[in-house]
mmCIF file of C-alpha atoms in Angstrom:
data_model
loop_
_atom_site.group_PDB
_atom_site.id
_atom_site.type_symbol
_atom_site.label_atom_id
_atom_site.label_comp_id
_atom_site.label_asym_id
_atom_site.label_seq_id
_atom_site.Cartn_x
_atom_site.Cartn_y
_atom_site.Cartn_z
ATOM 1 C CA MET A 826 78.571 75.677 107.899
ATOM 2 C CA SER A 827 78.154 76.429 112.160
ATOM 3 C CA ILE A 828 75.281 76.752 114.202
ATOM 4 C CA SER A 829 75.081 80.587 115.631
ATOM 5 C CA CYS A 830 73.714 81.805 119.168
ATOM 6 C CA ALA A 831 71.529 84.216 116.083
ATOM 7 C CA ASP A 832 70.029 80.189 115.000
ATOM 8 C CA ILE A 833 69.097 79.056 118.327
ATOM 9 C CA PRO A 834 65.412 80.316 117.934
ATOM 10 C CA LYS A 835 65.410 78.888 114.793
ATOM 11 C CA LEU A 836 65.826 75.279 114.732
ATOM 12 C CA PRO A 837 62.276 73.703 115.459
ATOM 13 C CA GLY A 838 61.012 73.153 118.331
ATOM 14 C CA LEU A 839 63.298 76.170 120.128
ATOM 15 C CA GLU A 840 60.545 79.087 118.936
ATOM 16 C CA SER A 841 60.078 79.772 122.210
ATOM 17 C CA ILE A 842 63.531 80.652 123.262
ATOM 18 C CA THR A 843 64.318 84.633 122.811
ATOM 19 C CA PHE A 844 66.575 87.013 122.319
ATOM 20 C CA ARG A 845 66.869 88.942 125.197
ATOM 21 C CA ALA A 846 70.627 90.765 125.129
ATOM 22 C CA GLY A 847 74.041 90.571 123.563
ATOM 23 C CA LEU A 848 72.123 90.467 119.965
ATOM 24 C CA THR A 849 75.908 92.309 118.502
ATOM 25 C CA GLY A 850 77.299 88.737 119.530
ATOM 26 C CA GLY A 851 74.846 86.928 117.744
ATOM 27 C CA GLN A 852 77.228 85.139 114.852
ATOM 28 C CA ARG A 853 78.946 83.576 117.969
ATOM 29 C CA ILE A 854 79.375 80.370 116.953
ATOM 30 C CA VAL A 855 77.845 77.469 119.642
ATOM 31 C CA ARG A 856 80.001 74.253 120.240
ATOM 32 C CA TRP A 857 78.039 72.503 122.497
ATOM 33 C CA PRO A 858 75.121 73.326 125.267
ATOM 34 C CA TYR A 859 76.660 73.223 128.433
ATOM 35 C CA VAL A 860 73.895 72.634 131.385
ATOM 36 C CA ALA A 861 75.514 74.952 134.254
ATOM 37 C CA GLU A 862 75.466 73.243 137.609
ATOM 38 C CA ASN A 863 77.568 75.094 140.027
ATOM 39 C CA GLU A 864 77.756 78.154 141.684
ATOM 40 C CA SER A 865 80.349 79.546 138.605
ATOM 41 C CA ILE A 866 81.098 78.611 135.060
ATOM 42 C CA GLN A 867 84.416 79.274 134.768
ATOM 43 C CA ALA A 868 85.972 75.469 136.023
ATOM 44 C CA TRP A 869 83.796 74.094 133.877
ATOM 45 C CA VAL A 870 83.933 75.566 129.875
ATOM 46 C CA SER A 871 86.607 75.644 127.452
ATOM 47 C CA GLY A 872 85.068 77.972 125.264
ATOM 48 C CA GLY A 873 82.070 77.857 122.428
ATOM 49 C CA GLU A 874 79.386 76.960 124.988
ATOM 50 C CA LEU A 875 75.281 77.094 124.917
ATOM 51 C CA VAL A 876 75.608 77.362 128.775
ATOM 52 C CA PHE A 877 72.254 77.302 130.394
ATOM 53 C CA VAL A 878 71.039 78.464 133.819
ATOM 54 C CA THR A 879 68.094 76.664 135.687
ATOM 55 C CA GLY A 880 68.115 77.662 139.257
ATOM 56 C CA ILE A 881 67.203 74.344 140.508
ATOM 57 C CA ASN A 882 70.608 74.153 142.764
ATOM 58 C CA HIS A 883 71.570 76.770 142.940
ATOM 59 C CA THR A 884 69.651 80.404 144.149
ATOM 60 C CA ARG A 885 70.268 82.317 141.136
ATOM 61 C CA ASP A 886 70.092 86.110 142.410
ATOM 62 C CA GLU A 887 70.946 89.071 140.423
ATOM 63 C CA GLN A 888 74.519 89.170 141.770
ATOM 64 C CA ASN A 889 74.812 85.447 140.815
ATOM 65 C CA LEU A 890 73.393 85.931 137.817
ATOM 66 C CA GLY A 891 75.706 88.397 136.831
ATOM 67 C CA GLN A 892 78.524 87.397 137.441
ATOM 68 C CA LEU A 893 78.137 84.443 135.162
ATOM 69 C CA ILE A 894 77.723 86.948 132.391
ATOM 70 C CA HIS A 895 81.515 87.903 133.604
ATOM 71 C CA GLU A 896 82.642 84.260 133.794
ATOM 72 C CA ALA A 897 81.204 83.997 130.518
ATOM 73 C CA ALA A 898 82.609 86.498 128.547
ATOM 74 C CA GLN A 899 85.547 85.677 130.068
ATOM 75 C CA SER A 900 85.993 82.300 129.131
ATOM 76 C CA GLN A 901 84.483 83.329 125.814
ATOM 77 C CA VAL A 902 81.049 80.900 125.546
ATOM 78 C CA ALA A 903 78.962 81.322 122.711
ATOM 79 C CA GLY A 904 75.786 82.660 124.739
ATOM 80 C CA VAL A 905 73.899 82.260 128.019
ATOM 81 C CA VAL A 906 70.234 81.099 128.352
ATOM 82 C CA ILE A 907 68.552 81.863 131.925
ATOM 83 C CA LEU A 908 65.173 79.359 132.672
ATOM 84 C CA THR A 909 62.710 82.029 133.623
ATOM 85 C CA GLY A 910 59.081 80.548 135.524
ATOM 86 C CA PRO A 911 57.220 81.006 138.428
ATOM 87 C CA GLU A 912 59.033 79.078 140.670
ATOM 88 C CA PHE A 913 63.162 79.434 140.602
ATOM 89 C CA ILE A 914 64.412 82.551 137.868
ATOM 90 C CA GLN A 915 61.279 84.629 137.047
ATOM 91 C CA LYS A 916 62.341 87.021 135.474
ATOM 92 C CA ILE A 917 66.108 88.611 133.816
ATOM 93 C CA PRO A 918 67.053 91.479 135.916
ATOM 94 C CA LYS A 919 68.043 94.796 133.882
ATOM 95 C CA SER A 920 71.638 95.026 134.785
ATOM 96 C CA VAL A 921 72.127 91.701 133.595
ATOM 97 C CA LEU A 922 70.391 92.434 129.782
ATOM 98 C CA GLU A 923 73.047 95.656 130.553
ATOM 99 C CA LEU A 924 75.748 93.749 131.426
ATOM 100 C CA ALA A 925 75.532 91.082 128.004
ATOM 101 C CA ASN A 926 74.545 93.707 125.941
ATOM 102 C CA GLN A 927 78.142 95.163 127.506
ATOM 103 C CA TYR A 928 79.724 92.069 126.963
ATOM 104 C CA GLN A 929 77.904 91.421 123.725
ATOM 105 C CA ILE A 930 77.613 88.153 124.384
ATOM 106 C CA PRO A 931 73.930 87.036 123.709
ATOM 107 C CA LEU A 932 71.617 86.245 126.509
ATOM 108 C CA PHE A 933 68.257 84.422 125.500
ATOM 109 C CA GLU A 934 65.491 83.381 128.189
ATOM 110 C CA GLN A 935 64.147 80.367 128.393
ATOM 111 C CA PRO A 936 60.581 78.833 129.716
ATOM 112 C CA TYR A 937 60.556 76.622 131.897
ATOM 113 C CA ASN A 938 58.308 74.336 130.738
ATOM 114 C CA LEU A 939 60.317 73.566 127.295
ATOM 115 C CA LYS A 940 62.468 70.641 128.703
ATOM 116 C CA MET A 941 65.615 70.696 128.896
ATOM 117 C CA VAL A 942 66.420 67.227 127.796
ATOM 118 C CA VAL A 943 64.911 68.393 124.684
ATOM 119 C CA VAL A 944 66.474 71.488 124.387
ATOM 120 C CA THR A 945 69.887 69.176 124.266
ATOM 121 C CA GLU A 946 68.734 66.709 122.018
ATOM 122 C CA ILE A 947 67.310 69.490 119.060
ATOM 123 C CA ILE A 948 70.532 71.867 119.491
ATOM 124 C CA SER A 949 73.176 68.758 119.867
ATOM 125 C CA ASN A 950 71.294 67.074 116.658
ATOM 126 C CA ALA A 951 71.611 69.850 114.692
ATOM 127 C CA ILE A 952 75.344 70.708 116.095
ATOM 128 C CA VAL A 953 75.389 66.908 114.706
ATOM 129 C CA GLN A 954 74.533 67.592 111.140
ATOM 130 C CA ASP A 955 76.163 70.230 110.700
ATOM 131 C CA ASN A 956 79.481 68.572 111.969
ATOM 132 C CA LEU A 957 79.465 66.196 109.401
ATOM 133 C CA LEU A 958 78.021 68.650 106.607
ATOM 134 C CA GLY A 959 80.596 71.055 107.559
ATOM 135 C CA LYS A 960 83.041 67.929 106.975
ATOM 136 C CA SER A 961 82.310 67.199 103.926
ATOM 137 C CA VAL A 962 82.653 70.495 102.378
ATOM 138 C CA ARG A 963 85.750 71.270 103.643
ATOM 139 C CA LEU A 964 87.072 67.433 102.708
ATOM 140 C CA PHE A 965 85.281 68.495 99.181
ATOM 141 C CA LEU A 966 87.356 71.717 98.895
ATOM 142 C CA SER A 967 90.284 70.333 100.223
ATOM 143 C CA LYS A 968 90.845 68.394 97.017
ATOM 144 C CA LEU A 969 89.741 70.310 94.718
ATOM 145 C CA ILE A 970 92.665 72.598 97.072
ATOM 146 C CA ASN A 971 95.453 70.507 96.162
ATOM 147 C CA GLY A 972 94.711 69.853 92.881
ATOM 148 C CA PHE A 973 92.784 66.779 92.848
ATOM 149 C CA GLN A 974 91.957 66.071 89.433
ATOM 150 C CA GLN A 975 87.782 66.192 88.345
ATOM 151 C CA ALA A 976 85.568 67.447 85.376
ATOM 152 C CA PRO A 977 83.605 70.542 86.036
ATOM 153 C CA GLU A 978 80.722 68.470 85.632
ATOM 154 C CA LEU A 979 81.360 67.217 88.534
ATOM 155 C CA ILE A 980 82.102 69.693 90.474
ATOM 156 C CA HIS A 981 78.762 71.583 90.900
ATOM 157 C CA LEU A 982 76.988 67.762 91.093
ATOM 158 C CA ARG A 983 78.767 67.495 93.980
ATOM 159 C CA ALA A 984 78.960 70.740 95.052
ATOM 160 C CA LYS A 985 75.652 71.263 94.194
ATOM 161 C CA ASP A 986 74.406 68.030 97.099
ATOM 162 C CA LEU A 987 76.608 69.732 99.405
ATOM 163 C CA GLY A 988 74.503 72.728 99.241
ATOM 164 C CA ILE A 989 77.021 75.040 98.147
ATOM 165 C CA SER A 990 77.276 77.414 94.768
ATOM 166 C CA SER A 991 80.117 75.971 92.633
ATOM 167 C CA GLN A 992 79.656 78.571 89.880
ATOM 168 C CA SER A 993 79.192 82.357 92.104
ATOM 169 C CA ALA A 994 81.892 84.597 91.728
ATOM 170 C CA PHE A 995 84.998 85.095 95.015
ATOM 171 C CA VAL A 996 87.933 85.311 95.752
ATOM 172 C CA GLY A 997 90.267 82.793 97.984
ATOM 173 C CA LEU A 998 91.578 84.266 101.163
ATOM 174 C CA SER A 999 94.663 82.899 103.049
ATOM 175 C CA LEU A 1000 94.945 84.389 106.749
ATOM 176 C CA SER A 1001 99.504 84.243 108.610
ATOM 177 C CA TYR A 1002 98.865 84.904 112.230
ATOM 178 C CA ARG A 1003 102.536 86.057 114.534
ATOM 179 C CA LEU A 1004 102.714 86.950 118.606
ATOM 180 C CA LYS A 1005 103.878 90.262 118.552
ATOM 181 C CA ASP A 1006 106.144 90.208 120.928
ATOM 182 C CA ALA A 1007 108.520 87.929 119.509
ATOM 183 C CA THR A 1008 110.177 86.282 122.682
ATOM 184 C CA GLN A 1009 106.589 84.790 124.318
ATOM 185 C CA THR A 1010 106.493 80.618 122.961
ATOM 186 C CA PRO A 1011 103.347 79.722 123.770
ATOM 187 C CA SER A 1012 102.452 76.061 124.356
ATOM 188 C CA ALA A 1013 101.424 73.684 122.165
ATOM 189 C CA ASN A 1014 97.816 73.622 123.194
ATOM 190 C CA GLN A 1015 97.881 77.288 124.012
ATOM 191 C CA GLN A 1016 98.589 77.786 120.172
ATOM 192 C CA LEU A 1017 96.063 74.961 119.271
ATOM 193 C CA GLN A 1018 93.244 76.861 121.411
ATOM 194 C CA GLN A 1019 94.446 80.304 119.369
ATOM 195 C CA HIS A 1020 93.848 78.714 116.036
ATOM 196 C CA GLN A 1021 90.712 77.620 117.169
ATOM 197 C CA GLN A 1022 89.476 81.153 118.861
ATOM 198 C CA ILE A 1023 90.553 82.702 114.884
ATOM 199 C CA GLU A 1024 88.746 80.226 112.860
ATOM 200 C CA GLN A 1025 85.361 80.202 114.974
ATOM 201 C CA ALA A 1026 85.911 84.559 114.933
ATOM 202 C CA LEU A 1027 86.572 84.564 111.080
ATOM 203 C CA GLU A 1028 84.394 82.079 110.736
ATOM 204 C CA ALA A 1029 81.656 84.446 112.835
ATOM 205 C CA LEU A 1030 82.087 87.739 110.766
ATOM 206 C CA LEU A 1031 81.945 85.793 107.421
ATOM 207 C CA LYS A 1032 78.624 84.151 108.454
ATOM 208 C CA ARG A 1033 77.335 88.047 109.841
ATOM 209 C CA ARG A 1034 77.852 88.488 105.868
ATOM 210 C CA HIS A 1035 75.015 85.651 105.160
ATOM 211 C CA ILE A 1036 78.463 83.783 103.219
ATOM 212 C CA GLU A 1037 77.822 80.414 104.614
ATOM 213 C CA TRP A 1038 81.707 78.760 103.203
ATOM 214 C CA PRO A 1039 83.287 77.087 106.007
ATOM 215 C CA VAL A 1040 86.724 78.296 106.776
ATOM 216 C CA LEU A 1041 90.080 75.701 106.174
ATOM 217 C CA SER A 1042 93.051 75.401 108.235
ATOM 218 C CA ASP A 1043 95.747 76.088 106.209
ATOM 219 C CA GLU A 1044 99.504 75.102 106.826
ATOM 220 C CA LYS A 1045 100.566 78.026 108.188
ATOM 221 C CA GLY A 1046 97.215 80.039 109.294
ATOM 222 C CA LEU A 1047 93.266 79.773 107.501
ATOM 223 C CA LEU A 1048 91.869 80.106 104.012
ATOM 224 C CA ALA A 1049 88.792 81.224 103.156
ATOM 225 C CA VAL A 1050 86.471 82.056 100.785
ATOM 226 C CA TRP A 1051 85.002 85.183 99.758
ATOM 227 C CA PRO A 1052 81.609 85.776 97.195
ATOM 228 C CA THR A 1053 82.384 88.572 94.420
ATOM 229 C CA GLN A 1054 80.401 90.082 92.202
ATOM 230 C CA LYS A 1055 82.227 91.618 89.235
ATOM 231 C CA ASN A 1056 83.754 95.452 88.449
ATOM 232 C CA GLU A 1057 83.045 95.614 93.083
ATOM 233 C CA LEU A 1058 87.178 96.013 93.500
ATOM 234 C CA THR A 1059 86.375 99.141 96.084
ATOM 235 C CA GLU A 1060 83.621 97.778 98.287
ATOM 236 C CA LEU A 1061 85.431 94.930 98.072
ATOM 237 C CA TYR A 1062 88.527 96.078 99.617
ATOM 238 C CA GLU A 1063 86.646 98.733 102.073
ATOM 239 C CA ASP A 1064 85.003 94.740 103.237
ATOM 240 C CA LEU A 1065 87.901 93.067 103.671
ATOM 241 C CA THR A 1066 90.495 95.486 105.040
ATOM 242 C CA GLN A 1067 87.248 95.940 107.657
ATOM 243 C CA LEU A 1068 87.256 92.299 108.142
ATOM 244 C CA ARG A 1069 90.457 92.554 108.533
ATOM 245 C CA GLU A 1070 91.124 95.348 110.555
ATOM 246 C CA ARG A 1071 87.537 93.286 113.111
ATOM 247 C CA LEU A 1072 89.767 90.314 112.744
ATOM 248 C CA GLN A 1073 92.882 92.328 114.739
ATOM 249 C CA SER A 1074 90.627 94.020 116.578
ATOM 250 C CA ASN A 1075 89.435 90.838 118.391
ATOM 251 C CA PHE A 1076 93.499 90.027 119.036
ATOM 252 C CA PRO A 1077 95.047 92.310 119.964
ATOM 253 C CA ASP A 1078 98.354 91.154 120.649
ATOM 254 C CA LEU A 1079 98.473 89.072 117.043
ATOM 255 C CA ALA A 1080 99.516 90.521 114.226
ATOM 256 C CA LEU A 1081 97.302 89.668 111.040
ATOM 257 C CA SER A 1082 98.378 89.390 107.206
ATOM 258 C CA MET A 1083 95.725 88.401 104.822
ATOM 259 C CA GLY A 1084 96.509 88.155 101.292
ATOM 260 C CA VAL A 1085 94.193 88.275 98.547
ATOM 261 C CA SER A 1086 93.366 86.290 95.143
ATOM 262 C CA SER A 1087 92.230 87.973 91.592
ATOM 263 C CA GLN A 1088 88.958 87.082 91.029
ATOM 264 C CA LYS A 1089 87.433 83.376 89.981
ATOM 265 C CA GLN A 1090 84.431 81.829 88.202
ATOM 266 C CA GLY A 1091 83.519 78.979 89.476
ATOM 267 C CA LEU A 1092 84.889 76.355 91.471
ATOM 268 C CA GLU A 1093 87.293 74.849 89.195
ATOM 269 C CA ASP A 1094 89.152 78.030 89.752
ATOM 270 C CA LEU A 1095 89.687 77.360 93.656
ATOM 271 C CA SER A 1096 93.088 75.961 93.494
ATOM 272 C CA THR A 1097 94.467 78.895 91.486
ATOM 273 C CA ALA A 1098 92.657 80.845 93.899
ATOM 274 C CA VAL A 1099 94.210 79.343 97.212
ATOM 275 C CA GLU A 1100 97.299 79.225 95.452
ATOM 276 C CA GLU A 1101 97.218 83.204 94.233
ATOM 277 C CA ALA A 1102 95.941 84.338 97.738
ATOM 278 C CA ARG A 1103 99.431 82.553 99.341
ATOM 279 C CA GLN A 1104 101.911 84.672 97.393
ATOM 280 C CA ALA A 1105 99.597 87.851 97.970
ATOM 281 C CA LEU A 1106 99.944 87.456 101.889
ATOM 282 C CA GLN A 1107 103.446 86.341 101.606
ATOM 283 C CA PHE A 1108 104.060 90.239 100.699
ATOM 284 C CA ALA A 1109 101.410 91.411 103.037
ATOM 285 C CA ILE A 1110 104.038 89.949 106.066
ATOM 286 C CA LYS A 1111 106.752 91.871 104.670
ATOM 287 C CA HIS A 1112 105.163 94.426 104.030
ATOM 288 C CA PRO A 1113 104.540 96.134 107.130
ATOM 289 C CA HIS A 1114 102.211 98.861 106.509
ATOM 290 C CA GLN A 1115 100.485 97.015 104.351
ATOM 291 C CA LYS A 1116 98.599 93.761 106.568
ATOM 292 C CA LEU A 1117 96.774 93.271 103.146
ATOM 293 C CA PHE A 1118 98.001 92.579 100.280
ATOM 294 C CA PHE A 1119 95.272 91.815 96.554
ATOM 295 C CA TYR A 1120 97.188 89.550 93.596
ATOM 296 C CA GLU A 1121 96.747 92.299 91.313
ATOM 297 C CA GLN A 1122 98.867 94.221 93.042
ATOM 298 C CA LEU A 1123 101.819 91.890 92.404
ATOM 299 C CA GLY A 1124 102.664 92.807 89.376
ATOM 300 C CA ILE A 1125 105.727 91.442 88.062
ATOM 301 C CA ALA A 1126 105.935 89.365 90.672
ATOM 302 C CA GLN A 1127 102.703 87.605 88.997
ATOM 303 C CA LEU A 1128 105.731 86.193 85.892
ATOM 304 C CA PHE A 1129 107.631 85.524 88.223
ATOM 305 C CA ALA A 1130 105.640 83.112 89.746
ATOM 306 C CA ALA A 1131 104.645 81.775 86.320
ATOM 307 C CA ILE A 1132 107.932 80.955 85.705
ATOM 308 C CA PRO A 1133 108.022 76.507 85.623
ATOM 309 C CA GLN A 1134 112.245 76.925 85.299
ATOM 310 C CA ARG A 1135 112.709 77.553 89.157
ATOM 311 C CA ASN A 1136 116.511 76.104 89.287
ATOM 312 C CA MET A 1137 116.886 79.485 86.689
ATOM 313 C CA LEU A 1138 114.866 81.863 88.692
ATOM 314 C CA ALA A 1139 117.174 80.400 91.434
ATOM 315 C CA ASP A 1140 120.245 81.106 89.099
ATOM 316 C CA PHE A 1141 119.246 84.299 88.760
ATOM 317 C CA CYS A 1142 118.986 84.742 93.105
ATOM 318 C CA LYS A 1143 121.833 83.432 93.902
ATOM 319 C CA GLN A 1144 123.972 86.035 90.347
ATOM 320 C CA HIS A 1145 122.471 89.096 92.377
ATOM 321 C CA LEU A 1146 122.337 88.341 95.839
ATOM 322 C CA GLY A 1147 125.222 86.395 96.010
ATOM 323 C CA ASP A 1148 126.857 85.065 99.483
ATOM 324 C CA LEU A 1149 123.153 86.801 100.902
ATOM 325 C CA CYS A 1150 121.216 84.380 98.537
ATOM 326 C CA PHE A 1151 118.194 82.517 100.737
ATOM 327 C CA CYS A 1152 120.899 83.294 103.907
ATOM 328 C CA ARG A 1153 118.550 82.874 106.530
ATOM 329 C CA ASP A 1154 121.001 84.032 109.330
ATOM 330 C CA ALA A 1155 120.830 87.499 111.744
ATOM 331 C CA THR A 1156 122.985 89.317 109.411
ATOM 332 C CA SER A 1157 121.666 88.326 105.901
ATOM 333 C CA LEU A 1158 118.461 88.988 107.136
ATOM 334 C CA GLU A 1159 118.818 92.210 108.171
ATOM 335 C CA MET A 1160 120.555 94.259 104.753
ATOM 336 C CA LYS A 1161 118.015 92.218 102.732
ATOM 337 C CA SER A 1162 115.848 93.860 105.375
ATOM 338 C CA THR A 1163 117.611 96.720 104.908
ATOM 339 C CA LEU A 1164 118.087 96.696 101.201
ATOM 340 C CA GLU A 1165 114.067 96.036 100.676
ATOM 341 C CA HIS A 1166 113.184 99.367 102.914
ATOM 342 C CA TYR A 1167 116.009 101.177 100.762
ATOM 343 C CA PHE A 1168 114.349 100.332 97.148
ATOM 344 C CA ASN A 1169 110.409 100.315 99.163
ATOM 345 C CA HIS A 1170 111.469 104.529 99.885
ATOM 346 C CA PHE A 1171 113.149 104.645 95.860
ATOM 347 C CA GLY A 1172 117.221 105.269 97.388
ATOM 348 C CA HIS A 1173 115.769 108.805 99.199
ATOM 349 C CA LEU A 1174 118.874 107.877 102.519
ATOM 350 C CA GLN A 1175 116.306 109.547 105.006
ATOM 351 C CA GLN A 1176 112.882 108.380 104.756
ATOM 352 C CA THR A 1177 114.677 105.084 104.700
ATOM 353 C CA ALA A 1178 116.326 105.909 108.103
ATOM 354 C CA ASP A 1179 113.229 107.125 109.656
ATOM 355 C CA ALA A 1180 110.681 103.866 108.305
ATOM 356 C CA MET A 1181 113.526 101.158 109.799
ATOM 357 C CA SER A 1182 113.728 103.907 113.435
ATOM 358 C CA VAL A 1183 117.016 104.018 112.224
ATOM 359 C CA HIS A 1184 119.820 107.012 112.600
ATOM 360 C CA ARG A 1185 121.138 108.166 108.827
ATOM 361 C CA ASN A 1186 124.299 107.899 109.693
ATOM 362 C CA THR A 1187 123.766 104.044 110.345
ATOM 363 C CA LEU A 1188 121.923 103.062 107.215
ATOM 364 C CA SER A 1189 124.589 104.452 104.891
ATOM 365 C CA TYR A 1190 127.576 101.868 106.631
ATOM 366 C CA ARG A 1191 124.422 99.021 106.145
ATOM 367 C CA LEU A 1192 124.923 100.495 102.960
ATOM 368 C CA GLY A 1193 128.543 100.679 102.470
ATOM 369 C CA ARG A 1194 128.545 96.886 103.985
ATOM 370 C CA ILE A 1195 126.135 95.633 101.488
ATOM 371 C CA GLU A 1196 127.709 97.183 98.653
ATOM 372 C CA GLN A 1197 130.914 95.482 99.284
ATOM 373 C CA LYS A 1198 129.333 92.518 100.271
ATOM 374 C CA LEU A 1199 127.223 92.630 97.050
ATOM 375 C CA GLY A 1200 130.266 93.579 95.127
ATOM 376 C CA TYR A 1201 128.691 96.028 93.226
ATOM 377 C CA SER A 1202 127.382 99.973 93.974
ATOM 378 C CA LEU A 1203 123.925 100.745 94.582
ATOM 379 C CA GLN A 1204 123.796 104.176 92.070
ATOM 380 C CA ASP A 1205 124.178 101.977 88.979
ATOM 381 C CA PRO A 1206 120.058 102.035 87.834
ATOM 382 C CA PHE A 1207 120.711 98.146 85.783
ATOM 383 C CA SER A 1208 122.128 97.001 89.210
ATOM 384 C CA ARG A 1209 119.169 98.172 91.896
ATOM 385 C CA LEU A 1210 116.882 97.195 88.948
ATOM 386 C CA ASN A 1211 118.148 93.384 89.219
ATOM 387 C CA LEU A 1212 118.929 93.361 92.916
ATOM 388 C CA GLN A 1213 115.663 94.333 93.237
ATOM 389 C CA ASN A 1214 113.919 91.722 91.518
ATOM 390 C CA ALA A 1215 115.987 88.824 92.875
ATOM 391 C CA LEU A 1216 114.839 89.786 96.339
ATOM 392 C CA LEU A 1217 111.315 89.349 94.888
ATOM 393 C CA ILE A 1218 111.990 85.725 93.364
ATOM 394 C CA GLU A 1219 114.045 84.610 96.728
ATOM 395 C CA GLN A 1220 110.153 85.674 98.243
ATOM 396 C CA ILE A 1221 108.317 83.669 95.884
ATOM 397 C CA LEU A 1222 111.170 80.956 96.010
ATOM 398 C CA PHE A 1223 110.882 80.766 99.723
ATOM 399 C CA HIS A 1224 107.033 80.697 99.573
ATOM 400 C CA HIS A 1225 106.818 78.070 96.644
ATOM 401 C CA HIS A 1226 108.213 75.619 97.486
ATOM 402 C CA ASN A 1227 108.724 76.279 101.780
ATOM 403 C CA LEU A 1228 112.898 76.196 101.377
ATOM 404 C CA ASP A 1229 114.213 74.988 104.132
ATOM 405 C CA ASP A 1230 118.075 74.720 104.759
ATOM 406 C CA GLN A 1231 118.689 71.282 102.595
ATOM 407 C CA SER A 1232 116.626 72.225 99.231
ATOM 408 C CA PRO A 1233 118.964 71.516 97.125
ATOM 409 C CA LEU A 1234 117.921 75.566 95.046
ATOM 410 C CA LEU A 1235 120.513 76.597 98.762
ATOM 411 C CA THR A 1236 122.985 74.498 97.542
ATOM 412 C CA LYS A 1237 126.009 76.706 96.735
ATOM 413 C CA ASP A 1238 127.930 76.450 93.317
#
């Protein structure tokens, strides 16, 4: 739903602006036009700008133009437009074009006879109109996600007014991210900037696939809609794996996890799709070796999630996890993590120890402490089954209720 660099030459009145280099970055989102009036742009941009370089106020030789491309890449601007003509910048040097290709920074050429006041007005109006439409679409989708009841006929009519398809097949995506280095504590401003960068990157990747659905901010991450065709699950898995890997390569310092709903048909199922994606995301977060999780993979967890009597599920957890149930202290979390690794490796001690990067004797000691804590042996297959299900249900309850230490479900008997 946003204006990208690739859209600029397609806007009515801007047909004489040509795409010269950095085509692979064409889906970068344009937040606003900015005319560079200083020798350097780095102190004057914050990311997402389409920077116009006229050469009127400063001499823009080959060295300076190359410097601007460097700064554009470092500052995450959307792209650069260089005005050429007989008076100031006669042509764009080859080295600057090559640098733009290297950094994947979209680089355009604009003739001087195309007035800047006209260009900035056209782009600004397009961005404002797109933002207004985008806000309307986001509000509409947010209402559907949050369970706002509407008749299917009204949903289809409103979707048609907004120019979006209401009856196409799709899956819901839920994406979360966190710093790999847990010792880092970014400021609130850094967190906001990081969120915006990930949102823009995801939106650009969707637009590259000709997916016009907006990206929505979720409580702890982002939500997106991915159109699908029936019976294309293998292709869908490959596409979404590639999507997550591309995002991960753009943000190497973050751990990105993604949950995917089952396939749905029509916007009236959007709320269900998002809830399924959120549930799948919780398992992707919990399994470090599988960062893309599909709802269909949850198996029996789908049944637990569908049980309306949450107190009954909480009682089951307390019965089999004992004092570990809902505890979030470091010792309890370590014990539950050890159990999960143990179950995931089918009780194989050496494989579990290797996965946890601990000595086998250390693992055996931990398991012994856990048995003492629980009051029963892990060698009993029925006890193991109940314990594994209790851990699974605990994850579902934490996700479903956003539980904290004050939740009535956490009170001990």
